[in-house]
JSON list of C-alpha atoms and ligand atoms in Angstrom, two decimals:
[
{"chain": "A", "resi": 11, "resn": "MET", "atom": "CA", "xyz": [0.14, -0.07, -0.20]},
{"chain": "A", "resi": 12, "resn": "LEU", "atom": "CA", "xyz": [1.42, 3.75, -1.41]},
{"chain": "A", "resi": 13, "resn": "THR", "atom": "CA", "xyz": [1.38, 5.75, 1.52]},
{"chain": "A", "resi": 14, "resn": "VAL", "atom": "CA", "xyz": [0.58, 9.59, 0.67]},
{"chain": "A", "resi": 15, "resn": "ALA", "atom": "CA", "xyz": [1.00, 13.21, 2.30]},
{"chain": "A", "resi": 16, "resn": "VAL", "atom": "CA", "xyz": [-0.44, 15.92, 1.02]},
{"chain": "A", "resi": 17, "resn": "LEU", "atom": "CA", "xyz": [-0.20, 19.04, 1.02]},
{"chain": "A", "resi": 18, "resn": "ILE", "atom": "CA", "xyz": [-2.61, 21.88, 0.24]},
{"chain": "A", "resi": 19, "resn": "SER", "atom": "CA", "xyz": [-3.41, 25.65, 0.46]},
{"chain": "A", "resi": 20, "resn": "GLY", "atom": "CA", "xyz": [-7.22, 26.16, -0.10]},
{"chain": "A", "resi": 21, "resn": "ALA", "atom": "CA", "xyz": [-10.33, 24.41, -0.55]},
{"chain": "A", "resi": 22, "resn": "GLY", "atom": "CA", "xyz": [-8.79, 21.26, -1.16]},
{"chain": "A", "resi": 23, "resn": "SER", "atom": "CA", "xyz": [-11.23, 19.91, -3.76]},
{"chain": "A", "resi": 24, "resn": "ASN", "atom": "CA", "xyz": [-8.82, 17.55, -5.23]},
{"chain": "A", "resi": 25, "resn": "LEU", "atom": "CA", "xyz": [-7.61, 16.51, -2.05]},
{"chain": "A", "resi": 26, "resn": "ARG", "atom": "CA", "xyz": [-11.03, 15.38, -1.49]},
{"chain": "A", "resi": 27, "resn": "ALA", "atom": "CA", "xyz": [-11.35, 13.48, -4.85]},
{"chain": "A", "resi": 28, "resn": "LEU", "atom": "CA", "xyz": [-8.13, 11.53, -3.54]},
{"chain": "A", "resi": 29, "resn": "LEU", "atom": "CA", "xyz": [-9.41, 10.74, -0.30]},
{"chain": "A", "resi": 30, "resn": "ASP", "atom": "CA", "xyz": [-12.91, 9.69, -1.96]},
{"chain": "A", "resi": 31, "resn": "GLU", "atom": "CA", "xyz": [-10.99, 7.38, -3.96]},
{"chain": "A", "resi": 32, "resn": "ALA", "atom": "CA", "xyz": [-8.56, 5.81, -1.04]},
{"chain": "A", "resi": 33, "resn": "ALA", "atom": "CA", "xyz": [-11.73, 4.86, 0.63]},
{"chain": "A", "resi": 34, "resn": "ASP", "atom": "CA", "xyz": [-11.92, 2.38, -1.48]},
{"chain": "A", "resi": 35, "resn": "PRO", "atom": "CA", "xyz": [-10.26, -0.97, -0.56]},
{"chain": "A", "resi": 36, "resn": "ASP", "atom": "CA", "xyz": [-9.08, -1.87, -3.92]},
{"chain": "A", "resi": 37, "resn": "PHE", "atom": "CA", "xyz": [-7.40, 1.67, -4.02]},
{"chain": "A", "resi": 38, "resn": "PRO", "atom": "CA", "xyz": [-3.62, 0.87, -3.41]},
{"chain": "A", "resi": 39, "resn": "ALA", "atom": "CA", "xyz": [-3.08, 4.00, -2.04]},
{"chain": "A", "resi": 40, "resn": "ARG", "atom": "CA", "xyz": [-3.69, 5.67, 1.42]},
{"chain": "A", "resi": 41, "resn": "VAL", "atom": "CA", "xyz": [-3.68, 9.27, 2.64]},
{"chain": "A", "resi": 42, "resn": "VAL", "atom": "CA", "xyz": [-1.79, 9.13, 6.17]},
{"chain": "A", "resi": 43, "resn": "VAL", "atom": "CA", "xyz": [-1.35, 12.98, 6.89]},
{"chain": "A", "resi": 44, "resn": "VAL", "atom": "CA", "xyz": [-2.88, 16.32, 5.11]},
{"chain": "A", "resi": 45, "resn": "GLY", "atom": "CA", "xyz": [-0.47, 19.38, 5.68]},
{"chain": "A", "resi": 46, "resn": "ALA", "atom": "CA", "xyz": [-0.67, 23.06, 4.67]},
{"chain": "A", "resi": 47, "resn": "ASP", "atom": "CA", "xyz": [1.00, 26.41, 4.93]},
{"chain": "A", "resi": 48, "resn": "ARG", "atom": "CA", "xyz": [-2.16, 27.87, 6.39]},
{"chain": "A", "resi": 49, "resn": "GLU", "atom": "CA", "xyz": [-5.50, 27.19, 8.14]},
{"chain": "A", "resi": 50, "resn": "ALA", "atom": "CA", "xyz": [-6.57, 25.58, 5.06]},
{"chain": "A", "resi": 51, "resn": "ASP", "atom": "CA", "xyz": [-10.48, 24.92, 4.34]},
{"chain": "A", "resi": 52, "resn": "GLY", "atom": "CA", "xyz": [-9.64, 21.60, 3.10]},
{"chain": "A", "resi": 53, "resn": "PHE", "atom": "CA", "xyz": [-8.42, 20.36, 6.45]},
{"chain": "A", "resi": 54, "resn": "ALA", "atom": "CA", "xyz": [-12.31, 19.33, 6.79]},
{"chain": "A", "resi": 55, "resn": "HIS", "atom": "CA", "xyz": [-12.05, 17.03, 4.21]},
{"chain": "A", "resi": 56, "resn": "ALA", "atom": "CA", "xyz": [-8.86, 15.27, 5.85]},
{"chain": "A", "resi": 57, "resn": "GLU", "atom": "CA", "xyz": [-10.98, 15.43, 9.62]},
{"chain": "A", "resi": 58, "resn": "GLU", "atom": "CA", "xyz": [-14.14, 13.81, 8.15]},
{"chain": "A", "resi": 59, "resn": "TYR", "atom": "CA", "xyz": [-11.77, 11.19, 7.01]},
{"chain": "A", "resi": 60, "resn": "SER", "atom": "CA", "xyz": [-9.96, 10.98, 10.63]},
{"chain": "A", "resi": 61, "resn": "ILE", "atom": "CA", "xyz": [-6.93, 11.62, 8.91]},
{"chain": "A", "resi": 62, "resn": "PRO", "atom": "CA", "xyz": [-4.27, 13.81, 10.88]},
{"chain": "A", "resi": 63, "resn": "THR", "atom": "CA", "xyz": [-3.33, 17.47, 10.08]},
{"chain": "A", "resi": 64, "resn": "MET", "atom": "CA", "xyz": [-0.13, 19.38, 10.06]},
{"chain": "A", "resi": 65, "resn": "LEU", "atom": "CA", "xyz": [-0.02, 23.19, 10.01]},
{"chain": "A", "resi": 66, "resn": "VAL", "atom": "CA", "xyz": [3.05, 24.90, 9.21]},
{"chain": "A", "resi": 67, "resn": "PRO", "atom": "CA", "xyz": [1.97, 28.51, 9.06]},
{"chain": "A", "resi": 68, "resn": "TRP", "atom": "CA", "xyz": [4.09, 30.45, 6.67]},
{"chain": "A", "resi": 69, "resn": "ARG", "atom": "CA", "xyz": [3.80, 33.37, 8.17]},
{"chain": "A", "resi": 70, "resn": "GLU", "atom": "CA", "xyz": [5.63, 32.12, 11.51]},
{"chain": "A", "resi": 71, "resn": "PHE", "atom": "CA", "xyz": [8.65, 31.75, 10.04]},
{"chain": "A", "resi": 72, "resn": "ASP", "atom": "CA", "xyz": [11.01, 34.41, 8.82]},
{"chain": "A", "resi": 73, "resn": "THR", "atom": "CA", "xyz": [12.88, 32.67, 5.73]},
{"chain": "A", "resi": 74, "resn": "ARG", "atom": "CA", "xyz": [11.61, 30.12, 3.05]},
{"chain": "A", "resi": 75, "resn": "ASP", "atom": "CA", "xyz": [14.36, 27.75, 4.39]},
{"chain": "A", "resi": 76, "resn": "GLU", "atom": "CA", "xyz": [13.07, 27.67, 8.14]},
{"chain": "A", "resi": 77, "resn": "TRP", "atom": "CA", "xyz": [9.73, 27.25, 6.93]},
{"chain": "A", "resi": 78, "resn": "GLY", "atom": "CA", "xyz": [10.79, 24.20, 4.77]},
{"chain": "A", "resi": 79, "resn": "ALA", "atom": "CA", "xyz": [13.14, 22.66, 7.10]},
{"chain": "A", "resi": 80, "resn": "GLU", "atom": "CA", "xyz": [10.00, 22.21, 9.79]},
{"chain": "A", "resi": 81, "resn": "LEU", "atom": "CA", "xyz": [7.55, 21.37, 6.86]},
{"chain": "A", "resi": 82, "resn": "GLY", "atom": "CA", "xyz": [10.53, 18.55, 6.21]},
{"chain": "A", "resi": 83, "resn": "ALA", "atom": "CA", "xyz": [10.99, 17.77, 10.05]},
{"chain": "A", "resi": 84, "resn": "GLN", "atom": "CA", "xyz": [6.79, 16.77, 9.98]},
{"chain": "A", "resi": 85, "resn": "LEU", "atom": "CA", "xyz": [6.81, 15.01, 6.96]},
{"chain": "A", "resi": 86, "resn": "ASP", "atom": "CA", "xyz": [9.64, 12.57, 7.95]},
{"chain": "A", "resi": 87, "resn": "VAL", "atom": "CA", "xyz": [7.42, 11.67, 11.19]},
{"chain": "A", "resi": 88, "resn": "TRP", "atom": "CA", "xyz": [4.73, 10.40, 8.74]},
{"chain": "A", "resi": 89, "resn": "LYS", "atom": "CA", "xyz": [7.79, 9.13, 5.92]},
{"chain": "A", "resi": 90, "resn": "PRO", "atom": "CA", "xyz": [4.88, 8.79, 3.50]},
{"chain": "A", "resi": 91, "resn": "ASP", "atom": "CA", "xyz": [6.34, 7.35, 0.05]},
{"chain": "A", "resi": 92, "resn": "LEU", "atom": "CA", "xyz": [4.57, 9.74, -1.78]},
{"chain": "A", "resi": 93, "resn": "VAL", "atom": "CA", "xyz": [4.26, 13.63, -1.05]},
{"chain": "A", "resi": 94, "resn": "VAL", "atom": "CA", "xyz": [1.73, 15.10, -3.14]},
{"chain": "A", "resi": 95, "resn": "LEU", "atom": "CA", "xyz": [1.32, 19.20, -3.82]},
{"chain": "A", "resi": 96, "resn": "SER", "atom": "CA", "xyz": [-2.16, 19.63, -4.36]},
{"chain": "A", "resi": 97, "resn": "GLY", "atom": "CA", "xyz": [-2.87, 23.53, -4.53]},
{"chain": "A", "resi": 98, "resn": "LEU", "atom": "CA", "xyz": [0.30, 24.18, -2.09]},
{"chain": "A", "resi": 99, "resn": "MET", "atom": "CA", "xyz": [0.34, 27.74, -3.34]},
{"chain": "A", "resi": 100, "resn": "ARG", "atom": "CA", "xyz": [3.88, 28.07, -2.08]},
{"chain": "A", "resi": 101, "resn": "LEU", "atom": "CA", "xyz": [7.42, 27.25, -3.57]},
{"chain": "A", "resi": 102, "resn": "LEU", "atom": "CA", "xyz": [9.29, 24.66, -1.72]},
{"chain": "A", "resi": 103, "resn": "PRO", "atom": "CA", "xyz": [13.09, 25.45, -0.68]},
{"chain": "A", "resi": 104, "resn": "PRO", "atom": "CA", "xyz": [15.35, 23.27, -2.64]},
{"chain": "A", "resi": 105, "resn": "ALA", "atom": "CA", "xyz": [16.59, 21.19, 0.29]},
{"chain": "A", "resi": 106, "resn": "LEU", "atom": "CA", "xyz": [13.11, 20.17, 0.85]},
{"chain": "A", "resi": 107, "resn": "VAL", "atom": "CA", "xyz": [12.49, 19.73, -2.73]},
{"chain": "A", "resi": 108, "resn": "ASP", "atom": "CA", "xyz": [16.16, 17.63, -2.93]},
{"chain": "A", "resi": 109, "resn": "ALA", "atom": "CA", "xyz": [15.33, 15.47, -0.08]},
{"chain": "A", "resi": 110, "resn": "TRP", "atom": "CA", "xyz": [11.92, 14.18, -1.33]},
{"chain": "A", "resi": 111, "resn": "SER", "atom": "CA", "xyz": [12.35, 14.34, -5.47]},
{"chain": "A", "resi": 112, "resn": "PRO", "atom": "CA", "xyz": [11.01, 12.24, -7.43]},
{"chain": "A", "resi": 113, "resn": "ARG", "atom": "CA", "xyz": [8.79, 11.27, -4.80]},
{"chain": "A", "resi": 114, "resn": "ILE", "atom": "CA", "xyz": [6.90, 14.41, -4.72]},
{"chain": "A", "resi": 115, "resn": "ILE", "atom": "CA", "xyz": [4.41, 15.47, -7.35]},
{"chain": "A", "resi": 116, "resn": "ASN", "atom": "CA", "xyz": [2.02, 18.27, -8.13]},
{"chain": "A", "resi": 117, "resn": "THR", "atom": "CA", "xyz": [-1.00, 19.07, -9.99]},
{"chain": "A", "resi": 118, "resn": "HIS", "atom": "CA", "xyz": [-1.54, 22.21, -12.13]},
{"chain": "A", "resi": 119, "resn": "PRO", "atom": "CA", "xyz": [-4.26, 23.56, -14.24]},
{"chain": "A", "resi": 120, "resn": "ALA", "atom": "CA", "xyz": [-2.29, 24.69, -17.02]},
{"chain": "A", "resi": 121, "resn": "TYR", "atom": "CA", "xyz": [-0.80, 22.42, -20.16]},
{"chain": "A", "resi": 122, "resn": "LEU", "atom": "CA", "xyz": [2.50, 22.77, -18.98]},
{"chain": "A", "resi": 123, "resn": "PRO", "atom": "CA", "xyz": [4.97, 24.14, -19.71]},
{"chain": "A", "resi": 124, "resn": "GLU", "atom": "CA", "xyz": [2.30, 26.68, -20.71]},
{"chain": "A", "resi": 125, "resn": "PHE", "atom": "CA", "xyz": [1.77, 28.83, -17.99]},
{"chain": "A", "resi": 126, "resn": "PRO", "atom": "CA", "xyz": [3.48, 27.75, -15.16]},
{"chain": "A", "resi": 127, "resn": "GLY", "atom": "CA", "xyz": [3.16, 29.15, -11.82]},
{"chain": "A", "resi": 128, "resn": "ALA", "atom": "CA", "xyz": [0.55, 30.46, -9.39]},
{"chain": "A", "resi": 129, "resn": "HIS", "atom": "CA", "xyz": [-1.80, 32.29, -12.15]},
{"chain": "A", "resi": 130, "resn": "GLY", "atom": "CA", "xyz": [-2.11, 28.81, -14.49]},
{"chain": "A", "resi": 131, "resn": "VAL", "atom": "CA", "xyz": [-5.87, 29.51, -15.12]},
{"chain": "A", "resi": 132, "resn": "ARG", "atom": "CA", "xyz": [-5.65, 33.52, -15.30]},
{"chain": "A", "resi": 133, "resn": "ASP", "atom": "CA", "xyz": [-2.28, 33.61, -17.27]},
{"chain": "A", "resi": 134, "resn": "ALA", "atom": "CA", "xyz": [-4.06, 31.41, -20.04]},
{"chain": "A", "resi": 135, "resn": "LEU", "atom": "CA", "xyz": [-7.66, 33.55, -20.28]},
{"chain": "A", "resi": 136, "resn": "ALA", "atom": "CA", "xyz": [-4.90, 36.65, -20.60]},
{"chain": "A", "resi": 137, "resn": "ALA", "atom": "CA", "xyz": [-3.15, 35.02, -23.20]},
{"chain": "A", "resi": 138, "resn": "GLY", "atom": "CA", "xyz": [-6.19, 34.38, -25.10]},
{"chain": "A", "resi": 139, "resn": "VAL", "atom": "CA", "xyz": [-5.56, 30.60, -26.12]},
{"chain": "A", "resi": 140, "resn": "ALA", "atom": "CA", "xyz": [-8.00, 28.53, -27.46]},
{"chain": "A", "resi": 141, "resn": "GLN", "atom": "CA", "xyz": [-7.20, 25.37, -25.08]},
{"chain": "A", "resi": 142, "resn": "THR", "atom": "CA", "xyz": [-5.16, 25.10, -21.83]},
{"chain": "A", "resi": 143, "resn": "GLY", "atom": "CA", "xyz": [-5.04, 22.07, -20.13]},
{"chain": "A", "resi": 144, "resn": "ALA", "atom": "CA", "xyz": [-4.36, 20.35, -16.60]},
{"chain": "A", "resi": 145, "resn": "SER", "atom": "CA", "xyz": [-0.96, 18.59, -15.78]},
{"chain": "A", "resi": 146, "resn": "VAL", "atom": "CA", "xyz": [0.49, 16.57, -13.37]},
{"chain": "A", "resi": 147, "resn": "ILE", "atom": "CA", "xyz": [4.36, 16.75, -12.91]},
{"chain": "A", "resi": 148, "resn": "ILE", "atom": "CA", "xyz": [7.32, 15.86, -10.81]},
{"chain": "A", "resi": 149, "resn": "VAL", "atom": "CA", "xyz": [8.25, 18.90, -8.39]},
{"chain": "A", "resi": 150, "resn": "ASP", "atom": "CA", "xyz": [12.14, 19.74, -8.89]},
{"chain": "A", "resi": 151, "resn": "ASN", "atom": "CA", "xyz": [13.64, 23.23, -8.55]},
{"chain": "A", "resi": 152, "resn": "GLY", "atom": "CA", "xyz": [12.06, 25.54, -11.13]},
{"chain": "A", "resi": 153, "resn": "VAL", "atom": "CA", "xyz": [8.74, 26.93, -11.38]},
{"chain": "A", "resi": 154, "resn": "ASP", "atom": "CA", "xyz": [6.27, 23.80, -12.62]},
{"chain": "A", "resi": 155, "resn": "SER", "atom": "CA", "xyz": [9.08, 22.65, -14.58]},
{"chain": "A", "resi": 156, "resn": "GLY", "atom": "CA", "xyz": [9.91, 19.18, -13.61]},
{"chain": "A", "resi": 157, "resn": "PRO", "atom": "CA", "xyz": [9.02, 15.80, -15.93]},
{"chain": "A", "resi": 158, "resn": "ILE", "atom": "CA", "xyz": [5.51, 15.81, -17.12]},
{"chain": "A", "resi": 159, "resn": "LEU", "atom": "CA", "xyz": [3.63, 12.31, -15.57]},
{"chain": "A", "resi": 160, "resn": "ALA", "atom": "CA", "xyz": [0.32, 13.20, -17.30]},
{"chain": "A", "resi": 161, "resn": "GLN", "atom": "CA", "xyz": [-1.49, 16.05, -18.92]},
{"chain": "A", "resi": 162, "resn": "GLU", "atom": "CA", "xyz": [-4.61, 16.49, -20.95]},
{"chain": "A", "resi": 163, "resn": "ARG", "atom": "CA", "xyz": [-5.73, 19.12, -22.88]},
{"chain": "A", "resi": 164, "resn": "ILE", "atom": "CA", "xyz": [-9.47, 21.48, -21.95]},
{"chain": "A", "resi": 165, "resn": "PRO", "atom": "CA", "xyz": [-10.73, 24.03, -24.13]},
{"chain": "A", "resi": 166, "resn": "VAL", "atom": "CA", "xyz": [-11.25, 27.45, -23.09]},
{"chain": "A", "resi": 167, "resn": "LEU", "atom": "CA", "xyz": [-15.05, 28.25, -23.93]},
{"chain": "A", "resi": 168, "resn": "PRO", "atom": "CA", "xyz": [-16.46, 31.71, -25.00]},
{"chain": "A", "resi": 169, "resn": "GLY", "atom": "CA", "xyz": [-17.42, 33.57, -22.00]},
{"chain": "A", "resi": 170, "resn": "ASP", "atom": "CA", "xyz": [-14.75, 31.57, -19.57]},
{"chain": "A", "resi": 171, "resn": "ASP", "atom": "CA", "xyz": [-14.17, 33.69, -16.70]},
{"chain": "A", "resi": 172, "resn": "GLU", "atom": "CA", "xyz": [-11.25, 32.61, -14.28]},
{"chain": "A", "resi": 173, "resn": "HIS", "atom": "CA", "xyz": [-13.67, 30.59, -12.03]},
{"chain": "A", "resi": 174, "resn": "THR", "atom": "CA", "xyz": [-15.64, 28.88, -14.89]},
{"chain": "A", "resi": 175, "resn": "LEU", "atom": "CA", "xyz": [-12.61, 27.57, -16.74]},
{"chain": "A", "resi": 176, "resn": "HIS", "atom": "CA", "xyz": [-10.70, 26.65, -13.30]},
{"chain": "A", "resi": 177, "resn": "GLU", "atom": "CA", "xyz": [-14.38, 25.06, -12.53]},
{"chain": "A", "resi": 178, "resn": "ARG", "atom": "CA", "xyz": [-13.63, 23.08, -15.39]},
{"chain": "A", "resi": 179, "resn": "ILE", "atom": "CA", "xyz": [-10.44, 22.06, -15.28]},
{"chain": "A", "resi": 180, "resn": "LYS", "atom": "CA", "xyz": [-9.97, 20.49, -11.92]},
{"chain": "A", "resi": 181, "resn": "PRO", "atom": "CA", "xyz": [-12.48, 17.38, -12.26]},
{"chain": "A", "resi": 182, "resn": "VAL", "atom": "CA", "xyz": [-9.53, 16.58, -15.20]},
{"chain": "A", "resi": 183, "resn": "GLU", "atom": "CA", "xyz": [-6.74, 17.29, -12.78]},
{"chain": "A", "resi": 184, "resn": "ARG", "atom": "CA", "xyz": [-8.36, 14.93, -10.35]},
{"chain": "A", "resi": 185, "resn": "ARG", "atom": "CA", "xyz": [-8.76, 12.25, -12.98]},
{"chain": "A", "resi": 186, "resn": "LEU", "atom": "CA", "xyz": [-5.34, 12.34, -13.82]},
{"chain": "A", "resi": 187, "resn": "LEU", "atom": "CA", "xyz": [-4.13, 12.78, -10.44]},
{"chain": "A", "resi": 188, "resn": "ILE", "atom": "CA", "xyz": [-5.85, 9.77, -9.23]},
{"chain": "A", "resi": 189, "resn": "ASP", "atom": "CA", "xyz": [-4.45, 7.64, -12.16]},
{"chain": "A", "resi": 190, "resn": "VAL", "atom": "CA", "xyz": [-1.32, 8.81, -11.37]},
{"chain": "A", "resi": 191, "resn": "VAL", "atom": "CA", "xyz": [-0.82, 7.42, -7.67]},
{"chain": "A", "resi": 192, "resn": "ARG", "atom": "CA", "xyz": [-2.47, 4.60, -8.87]},
{"chain": "A", "resi": 193, "resn": "ARG", "atom": "CA", "xyz": [-0.05, 3.91, -11.39]},
{"chain": "A", "resi": 194, "resn": "ILE", "atom": "CA", "xyz": [2.94, 4.67, -8.76]},
{"chain": "A", "resi": 195, "resn": "ALA", "atom": "CA", "xyz": [1.50, 2.35, -6.26]},
{"chain": "A", "resi": 196, "resn": "THR", "atom": "CA", "xyz": [1.07, -0.32, -8.31]},
{"chain": "A", "resi": 197, "resn": "GLY", "atom": "CA", "xyz": [4.49, 0.08, -10.27]},
{"chain": "A", "resi": 198, "resn": "ASP", "atom": "CA", "xyz": [3.25, 1.12, -13.32]},
{"chain": "A", "resi": 199, "resn": "LEU", "atom": "CA", "xyz": [4.82, 4.28, -12.88]},
{"chain": "A", "resi": 200, "resn": "ASP", "atom": "CA", "xyz": [8.31, 4.54, -11.85]},
{"chain": "A", "resi": 201, "resn": "LEU", "atom": "CA", "xyz": [9.36, 8.07, -10.80]},
{"chain": "A", "resi": 202, "resn": "ALA", "atom": "CA", "xyz": [13.07, 7.39, -10.49]},
{"chain": "A", "resi": 203, "resn": "ALA", "atom": "CA", "xyz": [12.89, 6.24, -14.03]},
{"chain": "A", "resi": 204, "resn": "MET", "atom": "CA", "xyz": [10.82, 9.97, -15.12]},
{"chain": "A", "resi": 205, "resn": "ALA", "atom": "CA", "xyz": [13.36, 12.38, -13.18]},
{"chain": "B", "resi": 339, "resn": "LIG", "atom": "C1", "xyz": [-5.63, 23.21, -8.27]},
{"chain": "B", "resi": 339, "resn": "LIG", "atom": "O1", "xyz": [-6.16, 23.57, -9.30]},
{"chain": "B", "resi": 339, "resn": "LIG", "atom": "C2", "xyz": [-4.65, 23.21, -8.19]},
{"chain": "B", "resi": 339, "resn": "LIG", "atom": "O2", "xyz": [-3.92, 22.58, -9.80]},
{"chain": "B", "resi": 339, "resn": "LIG", "atom": "C3", "xyz": [-3.89, 24.69, -7.91]},
{"chain": "B", "resi": 339, "resn": "LIG", "atom": "O3", "xyz": [-4.92, 24.89, -7.05]},
{"chain": "B", "resi": 339, "resn": "LIG", "atom": "C4", "xyz": [-5.83, 24.44, -7.21]},
{"chain": "B", "resi": 339, "resn": "LIG", "atom": "C5", "xyz": [-6.58, 23.83, -5.90]},
{"chain": "B", "resi": 339, "resn": "LIG", "atom": "O4", "xyz": [-7.76, 23.35, -5.85]},
{"chain": "B", "resi": 339, "resn": "LIG", "atom": "N1", "xyz": [-2.41, 24.60, -7.64]},
{"chain": "B", "resi": 339, "resn": "LIG", "atom": "C6", "xyz": [-1.70, 25.57, -8.51]},
{"chain": "B", "resi": 339, "resn": "LIG", "atom": "O5", "xyz": [-1.89, 26.38, -9.11]},
{"chain": "B", "resi": 339, "resn": "LIG", "atom": "C7", "xyz": [-0.25, 25.50, -8.03]},
{"chain": "B", "resi": 339, "resn": "LIG", "atom": "N2", "xyz": [0.65, 26.32, -9.27]},
{"chain": "B", "resi": 339, "resn": "LIG", "atom": "P1", "xyz": [-7.96, 22.72, -4.68]},
{"chain": "B", "resi": 339, "resn": "LIG", "atom": "O6", "xyz": [-7.63, 23.45, -3.68]},
{"chain": "B", "resi": 339, "resn": "LIG", "atom": "O7", "xyz": [-9.78, 22.83, -4.82]},
{"chain": "B", "resi": 339, "resn": "LIG", "atom": "O8", "xyz": [-7.80, 21.05, -4.78]}
]
């Protein structure tokens, strides 16, 4: 059974989908802890499933390195096989990425390498593209620049705003994330070979 830590900053709707899937005894992975850099609304999903949470508040640390060191120390307590960044809106310091990569993956609401960064949906709309997408990648020390594990195109529709487009992207992200976690757990996807 693959053990997974999920790190979030917000609503955690993709986390929720993974938790729902992992409730199926046939799913080969389990979420063992949910962490966040702030009091994230998504903690409620973990609590509903009686999964431990860990809060490492970004604002209480002077530097990214210090925050990352504490996050790393807390992850070490749980020793997950895989770390999933699912809407964690902070860049991790290199020491933490180096400690976990390639066993650390990220979901992103764009068709990488298009529109990396914190505003993937907004940037796609601003660029006026006809289609964007969703991606799951291995985290490296760049901004959404790691090896791509799965991705899918999603059309931008007339009248789309950031909210409507993001809400159409998220179900695709969830499907890709669940599929990637399943493939890692079963050994179909070898992260070390992809990195
Ligand atoms: C997701 O779309 C995720 O890909 C994105 O934040 C959203 C979180 O939604 N992450 C990034 O943009 C990271 N650069 P959720 O909290 O409802 O799962």
